[in-house]
Short mmCIF file of N, CA, C and O in Angstrom, two decimals:
data_model
loop_
_atom_site.label_atom_id
_atom_site.label_comp_id
_atom_site.label_asym_id
_atom_site.label_seq_id
_atom_site.Cartn_x
_atom_site.Cartn_y
_atom_site.Cartn_z
N UNK A 17 -1.43 -4.32 17.77
CA UNK A 17 -1.20 -4.27 16.33
C UNK A 17 0.08 -3.48 16.06
O UNK A 17 0.43 -2.58 16.80
N UNK A 18 0.70 -3.83 14.98
CA UNK A 18 1.97 -3.23 14.58
C UNK A 18 1.79 -2.49 13.26
O UNK A 18 0.99 -2.91 12.42
N UNK A 19 2.53 -1.41 13.08
CA UNK A 19 2.48 -0.67 11.82
C UNK A 19 3.56 -1.18 10.88
O UNK A 19 4.68 -1.49 11.31
N UNK A 20 3.20 -1.23 9.60
CA UNK A 20 4.12 -1.67 8.57
C UNK A 20 4.13 -0.65 7.43
O UNK A 20 3.08 -0.27 6.92
N UNK A 21 5.34 -0.25 7.07
CA UNK A 21 5.54 0.60 5.90
C UNK A 21 5.58 -0.32 4.69
O UNK A 21 6.30 -1.31 4.68
N UNK A 22 4.80 0.03 3.69
CA UNK A 22 4.74 -0.76 2.46
C UNK A 22 5.10 0.16 1.31
O UNK A 22 4.60 1.28 1.22
N UNK A 23 5.98 -0.32 0.45
CA UNK A 23 6.32 0.43 -0.76
C UNK A 23 6.00 -0.41 -1.97
O UNK A 23 6.46 -1.55 -2.09
N UNK A 24 5.15 0.14 -2.82
CA UNK A 24 4.89 -0.47 -4.12
C UNK A 24 5.88 0.16 -5.10
O UNK A 24 6.04 1.38 -5.13
N UNK A 25 6.52 -0.65 -5.91
CA UNK A 25 7.35 -0.18 -7.01
C UNK A 25 6.62 -0.51 -8.29
O UNK A 25 6.19 -1.66 -8.48
N UNK A 26 6.46 0.48 -9.14
CA UNK A 26 5.74 0.30 -10.40
C UNK A 26 6.72 0.14 -11.56
O UNK A 26 7.73 0.83 -11.61
N UNK A 27 6.37 -0.73 -12.48
CA UNK A 27 7.11 -0.85 -13.73
C UNK A 27 6.44 0.05 -14.75
O UNK A 27 5.20 0.07 -14.85
N UNK A 28 7.23 0.81 -15.48
CA UNK A 28 6.68 1.72 -16.48
C UNK A 28 5.82 0.98 -17.50
O UNK A 28 4.79 1.49 -17.96
N UNK A 29 6.19 -0.24 -17.82
CA UNK A 29 5.46 -1.03 -18.82
C UNK A 29 4.04 -1.37 -18.37
O UNK A 29 3.20 -1.72 -19.21
N UNK A 30 3.75 -1.27 -17.07
CA UNK A 30 2.42 -1.60 -16.55
C UNK A 30 1.55 -0.37 -16.34
O UNK A 30 0.50 -0.46 -15.71
N UNK A 31 1.94 0.78 -16.86
CA UNK A 31 1.18 2.02 -16.66
C UNK A 31 -0.25 1.90 -17.18
O UNK A 31 -1.19 2.36 -16.52
N UNK A 32 -0.45 1.28 -18.32
CA UNK A 32 -1.80 1.13 -18.88
C UNK A 32 -2.67 0.26 -17.98
O UNK A 32 -3.86 0.56 -17.77
N UNK A 33 -2.09 -0.79 -17.42
CA UNK A 33 -2.85 -1.66 -16.50
C UNK A 33 -3.24 -0.89 -15.25
O UNK A 33 -4.37 -1.03 -14.75
N UNK A 34 -2.33 -0.05 -14.74
CA UNK A 34 -2.67 0.74 -13.55
C UNK A 34 -3.79 1.73 -13.87
O UNK A 34 -4.71 1.91 -13.08
N UNK A 35 -3.71 2.37 -15.03
CA UNK A 35 -4.77 3.30 -15.42
C UNK A 35 -6.11 2.59 -15.49
O UNK A 35 -7.13 3.10 -15.01
N UNK A 36 -6.12 1.40 -16.07
CA UNK A 36 -7.36 0.64 -16.23
C UNK A 36 -7.96 0.21 -14.89
O UNK A 36 -9.17 0.27 -14.70
N UNK A 37 -7.10 -0.19 -13.96
CA UNK A 37 -7.58 -0.76 -12.70
C UNK A 37 -7.56 0.23 -11.53
O UNK A 37 -7.93 -0.15 -10.42
N UNK A 38 -7.19 1.49 -11.80
CA UNK A 38 -7.09 2.48 -10.71
C UNK A 38 -8.41 2.68 -9.94
O UNK A 38 -8.39 2.72 -8.70
N UNK A 39 -9.56 2.78 -10.60
CA UNK A 39 -10.80 2.96 -9.81
C UNK A 39 -11.04 1.80 -8.82
O UNK A 39 -11.36 2.05 -7.64
N UNK A 40 -10.85 0.56 -9.25
CA UNK A 40 -11.04 -0.58 -8.35
C UNK A 40 -9.96 -0.60 -7.27
O UNK A 40 -10.24 -0.93 -6.11
N UNK A 41 -8.74 -0.24 -7.64
CA UNK A 41 -7.62 -0.16 -6.69
C UNK A 41 -7.95 0.85 -5.59
O UNK A 41 -7.79 0.56 -4.40
N UNK A 42 -8.45 2.01 -5.97
CA UNK A 42 -8.77 3.04 -4.97
C UNK A 42 -9.96 2.63 -4.10
O UNK A 42 -9.99 2.92 -2.91
N UNK A 43 -10.91 1.94 -4.69
CA UNK A 43 -12.05 1.44 -3.91
C UNK A 43 -11.56 0.41 -2.88
O UNK A 43 -11.97 0.45 -1.71
N UNK A 44 -10.68 -0.47 -3.30
CA UNK A 44 -10.11 -1.47 -2.40
C UNK A 44 -9.36 -0.80 -1.24
O UNK A 44 -9.56 -1.14 -0.07
N UNK A 45 -8.51 0.17 -1.57
CA UNK A 45 -7.75 0.87 -0.53
C UNK A 45 -8.67 1.69 0.37
O UNK A 45 -8.44 1.77 1.58
N UNK A 46 -9.71 2.27 -0.20
CA UNK A 46 -10.68 3.03 0.60
C UNK A 46 -11.34 2.15 1.66
O UNK A 46 -11.54 2.57 2.80
N UNK A 47 -11.67 0.92 1.28
CA UNK A 47 -12.27 -0.01 2.24
C UNK A 47 -11.29 -0.36 3.35
O UNK A 47 -11.69 -0.44 4.53
N UNK A 48 -10.02 -0.56 3.00
CA UNK A 48 -9.01 -0.83 4.03
C UNK A 48 -8.84 0.37 4.96
O UNK A 48 -8.65 0.20 6.17
N UNK A 49 -8.91 1.57 4.41
CA UNK A 49 -8.79 2.78 5.24
C UNK A 49 -9.98 2.90 6.18
O UNK A 49 -9.81 3.18 7.37
N UNK A 50 -11.16 2.66 5.66
CA UNK A 50 -12.37 2.75 6.50
C UNK A 50 -12.34 1.72 7.62
O UNK A 50 -12.85 1.99 8.72
N UNK A 51 -11.75 0.56 7.38
CA UNK A 51 -11.68 -0.48 8.41
C UNK A 51 -10.59 -0.20 9.45
O UNK A 51 -10.51 -0.88 10.46
N UNK A 52 -9.72 0.79 9.16
CA UNK A 52 -8.62 1.13 10.07
C UNK A 52 -7.35 0.35 9.81
O UNK A 52 -6.35 0.54 10.51
N UNK A 53 -7.35 -0.53 8.81
CA UNK A 53 -6.16 -1.33 8.51
C UNK A 53 -5.14 -0.57 7.67
O UNK A 53 -3.96 -0.91 7.66
N UNK A 54 -5.58 0.45 6.96
CA UNK A 54 -4.71 1.30 6.14
C UNK A 54 -4.75 2.71 6.74
O UNK A 54 -5.80 3.34 6.81
N UNK A 55 -3.59 3.18 7.21
CA UNK A 55 -3.54 4.50 7.84
C UNK A 55 -3.40 5.61 6.82
O UNK A 55 -3.98 6.67 6.97
N UNK A 56 -2.55 5.39 5.80
CA UNK A 56 -2.43 6.37 4.72
C UNK A 56 -1.87 5.68 3.50
O UNK A 56 -1.27 4.60 3.57
N UNK A 57 -2.07 6.32 2.35
CA UNK A 57 -1.55 5.81 1.09
C UNK A 57 -1.44 6.97 0.11
O UNK A 57 -2.21 7.93 0.19
N UNK A 58 -0.50 6.87 -0.78
CA UNK A 58 -0.38 7.86 -1.84
C UNK A 58 0.76 7.52 -2.77
O UNK A 58 1.73 6.86 -2.37
N UNK A 59 0.63 7.94 -4.03
CA UNK A 59 1.68 7.66 -5.00
C UNK A 59 2.85 8.62 -4.86
O UNK A 59 2.70 9.75 -4.40
N UNK A 60 4.03 8.17 -5.28
CA UNK A 60 5.16 9.06 -5.38
C UNK A 60 4.93 9.95 -6.61
O UNK A 60 4.42 9.48 -7.63
N UNK A 61 5.29 11.20 -6.51
CA UNK A 61 4.98 12.14 -7.59
C UNK A 61 5.75 11.87 -8.87
O UNK A 61 5.36 12.35 -9.94
N UNK A 62 6.82 11.07 -8.79
CA UNK A 62 7.56 10.73 -10.01
C UNK A 62 6.98 9.53 -10.74
O UNK A 62 7.50 9.10 -11.76
N UNK A 63 5.89 8.95 -10.20
CA UNK A 63 5.23 7.82 -10.84
C UNK A 63 5.91 6.48 -10.63
O UNK A 63 5.48 5.47 -11.19
N UNK A 64 6.92 6.43 -9.77
CA UNK A 64 7.70 5.20 -9.59
C UNK A 64 7.05 4.19 -8.66
O UNK A 64 7.48 3.03 -8.60
N UNK A 65 6.02 4.61 -7.92
CA UNK A 65 5.38 3.69 -6.98
C UNK A 65 4.50 4.43 -6.00
O UNK A 65 4.04 5.54 -6.28
N UNK A 66 4.29 3.81 -4.84
CA UNK A 66 3.41 4.39 -3.84
C UNK A 66 3.87 3.96 -2.45
O UNK A 66 4.54 2.94 -2.29
N UNK A 67 3.49 4.75 -1.45
CA UNK A 67 3.77 4.44 -0.04
C UNK A 67 2.45 4.18 0.67
O UNK A 67 1.47 4.89 0.44
N UNK A 68 2.45 3.16 1.49
CA UNK A 68 1.27 2.80 2.27
C UNK A 68 1.72 2.55 3.70
O UNK A 68 2.86 2.11 3.93
N UNK A 69 0.86 2.77 4.65
CA UNK A 69 1.11 2.39 6.04
C UNK A 69 -0.08 1.55 6.48
O UNK A 69 -1.22 2.02 6.46
N UNK A 70 0.19 0.30 6.84
CA UNK A 70 -0.87 -0.61 7.25
C UNK A 70 -0.65 -1.06 8.68
O UNK A 70 0.46 -1.00 9.21
N UNK A 71 -1.72 -1.52 9.29
CA UNK A 71 -1.69 -2.04 10.65
C UNK A 71 -2.06 -3.52 10.57
O UNK A 71 -3.08 -3.88 9.97
N UNK A 72 -1.21 -4.36 11.16
CA UNK A 72 -1.45 -5.81 11.13
C UNK A 72 -0.72 -6.46 12.29
O UNK A 72 0.12 -5.84 12.94
N UNK A 73 -1.03 -7.74 12.52
CA UNK A 73 -0.38 -8.47 13.60
C UNK A 73 1.08 -8.76 13.32
O UNK A 73 1.91 -8.75 14.23
N UNK A 74 1.41 -9.03 12.04
CA UNK A 74 2.78 -9.36 11.67
C UNK A 74 2.95 -9.09 10.17
O UNK A 74 2.00 -8.71 9.49
N UNK A 75 4.18 -9.30 9.67
CA UNK A 75 4.46 -9.00 8.27
C UNK A 75 3.60 -9.85 7.32
O UNK A 75 3.11 -9.35 6.31
N UNK A 76 3.41 -11.10 7.66
CA UNK A 76 2.60 -11.97 6.80
C UNK A 76 1.17 -11.45 6.71
O UNK A 76 0.56 -11.43 5.61
N UNK A 77 0.62 -10.97 7.81
CA UNK A 77 -0.74 -10.42 7.81
C UNK A 77 -0.78 -9.11 7.02
O UNK A 77 -1.77 -8.83 6.34
N UNK A 78 0.28 -8.31 7.12
CA UNK A 78 0.34 -7.06 6.35
C UNK A 78 0.34 -7.36 4.86
O UNK A 78 -0.39 -6.74 4.08
N UNK A 79 1.13 -8.33 4.45
CA UNK A 79 1.16 -8.72 3.03
C UNK A 79 -0.20 -9.30 2.60
O UNK A 79 -0.66 -9.03 1.49
N UNK A 80 -0.81 -10.08 3.47
CA UNK A 80 -2.10 -10.69 3.14
C UNK A 80 -3.19 -9.64 2.92
O UNK A 80 -4.09 -9.85 2.09
N UNK A 81 -3.11 -8.51 3.63
CA UNK A 81 -4.09 -7.43 3.43
C UNK A 81 -4.10 -6.94 1.98
O UNK A 81 -5.13 -6.54 1.46
N UNK A 82 -2.94 -6.97 1.34
CA UNK A 82 -2.78 -6.34 0.03
C UNK A 82 -2.91 -7.32 -1.13
O UNK A 82 -2.90 -6.89 -2.29
N UNK A 83 -3.07 -8.60 -0.84
CA UNK A 83 -3.19 -9.60 -1.91
C UNK A 83 -4.39 -9.30 -2.81
O UNK A 83 -4.34 -9.52 -4.01
N UNK A 84 -5.45 -8.78 -2.23
CA UNK A 84 -6.67 -8.50 -3.00
C UNK A 84 -6.65 -7.20 -3.77
O UNK A 84 -7.64 -6.85 -4.41
N UNK A 85 -5.55 -6.47 -3.71
CA UNK A 85 -5.45 -5.20 -4.43
C UNK A 85 -5.58 -5.47 -5.94
O UNK A 85 -4.85 -6.29 -6.49
N UNK A 86 -6.50 -4.81 -6.62
CA UNK A 86 -6.65 -5.01 -8.06
C UNK A 86 -5.36 -4.75 -8.85
O UNK A 86 -5.15 -5.38 -9.88
N UNK A 87 -4.49 -3.88 -8.37
CA UNK A 87 -3.20 -3.68 -9.03
C UNK A 87 -2.38 -4.98 -8.97
O UNK A 87 -1.70 -5.33 -9.92
N UNK A 88 -2.44 -5.69 -7.83
CA UNK A 88 -1.70 -6.95 -7.71
C UNK A 88 -2.27 -7.99 -8.67
O UNK A 88 -1.52 -8.69 -9.36
N UNK A 89 -3.59 -8.09 -8.73
CA UNK A 89 -4.23 -9.07 -9.62
C UNK A 89 -3.92 -8.79 -11.08
O UNK A 89 -3.86 -9.72 -11.89
N UNK A 90 -3.71 -7.52 -11.42
CA UNK A 90 -3.44 -7.13 -12.81
C UNK A 90 -1.94 -7.09 -13.12
O UNK A 90 -1.55 -6.63 -14.19
N UNK A 91 -1.10 -7.56 -12.19
CA UNK A 91 0.36 -7.50 -12.35
C UNK A 91 0.84 -6.08 -12.64
O UNK A 91 1.76 -5.88 -13.43
N UNK A 92 0.21 -5.11 -12.00
CA UNK A 92 0.56 -3.71 -12.20
C UNK A 92 1.58 -3.21 -11.18
O UNK A 92 1.97 -2.05 -11.21
N UNK A 93 2.04 -4.10 -10.29
CA UNK A 93 3.05 -3.76 -9.29
C UNK A 93 4.27 -4.63 -9.56
O UNK A 93 4.17 -5.85 -9.61
N UNK A 94 5.42 -4.00 -9.73
CA UNK A 94 6.65 -4.75 -10.01
C UNK A 94 7.24 -5.37 -8.75
O UNK A 94 7.79 -6.46 -8.79
N UNK A 95 7.14 -4.67 -7.61
CA UNK A 95 7.71 -5.17 -6.36
C UNK A 95 6.97 -4.56 -5.17
O UNK A 95 6.47 -3.44 -5.27
N UNK A 96 6.94 -5.30 -4.09
CA UNK A 96 6.33 -4.83 -2.84
C UNK A 96 7.35 -5.04 -1.72
O UNK A 96 7.85 -6.15 -1.54
N UNK A 97 7.65 -3.97 -0.99
CA UNK A 97 8.55 -4.05 0.16
C UNK A 97 7.73 -3.76 1.40
O UNK A 97 7.00 -2.76 1.45
N UNK A 98 7.84 -4.63 2.40
CA UNK A 98 7.10 -4.46 3.66
C UNK A 98 8.11 -4.47 4.79
O UNK A 98 8.93 -5.39 4.90
N UNK A 99 8.05 -3.42 5.63
CA UNK A 99 8.95 -3.33 6.78
C UNK A 99 8.18 -2.86 8.00
O UNK A 99 7.36 -1.94 7.90
N UNK A 100 8.46 -3.47 9.14
CA UNK A 100 7.86 -3.01 10.38
C UNK A 100 8.36 -1.60 10.66
O UNK A 100 9.53 -1.28 10.44
N UNK A 101 7.45 -0.75 11.13
CA UNK A 101 7.77 0.66 11.34
C UNK A 101 7.38 1.05 12.75
O UNK A 101 6.32 0.66 13.25
N UNK A 102 8.23 1.83 13.39
CA UNK A 102 7.95 2.31 14.75
C UNK A 102 7.88 3.83 14.71
O UNK A 102 8.84 4.50 14.34
N UNK A 103 6.76 4.34 15.11
CA UNK A 103 6.57 5.80 15.15
C UNK A 103 7.23 6.39 16.38
O UNK A 103 7.11 5.85 17.48
N UNK A 104 7.91 7.51 16.18
CA UNK A 104 8.48 8.26 17.29
C UNK A 104 7.63 9.49 17.55
O UNK A 104 7.24 9.77 18.66
N UNK A 105 7.31 10.24 16.48
CA UNK A 105 6.41 11.39 16.57
C UNK A 105 5.39 11.26 15.45
O UNK A 105 5.68 10.68 14.41
N UNK A 106 4.25 11.83 15.64
CA UNK A 106 3.27 11.83 14.57
C UNK A 106 1.87 11.50 15.05
O UNK A 106 1.64 11.24 16.22
N UNK A 107 0.97 11.48 14.10
CA UNK A 107 -0.45 11.37 14.44
C UNK A 107 -0.94 9.96 14.74
O UNK A 107 -2.08 9.79 15.15
N UNK A 108 -0.15 8.93 14.53
CA UNK A 108 -0.65 7.57 14.71
C UNK A 108 -0.26 7.04 16.06
O UNK A 108 0.26 6.08 16.32
#
């Protein structure tokens, strides 16, 4: 399996949608974390988006993991960037 860095970019106009769907979004991400497919996740403190690290076979599979995110279904994410990531040091 390969690690992928994922960046969600949030549009300010979708803040209300994110607030509404945040509990389901966190439940969804919690399930991915418990399954081992999501290594870590957290929002940027300036509110501009979030960083995620997922494990998948390839970029298409990494993107497919996140299709079910309630934020995606609610159009609460303006952009998603996925890049293969190679760890040099760290816990993973």
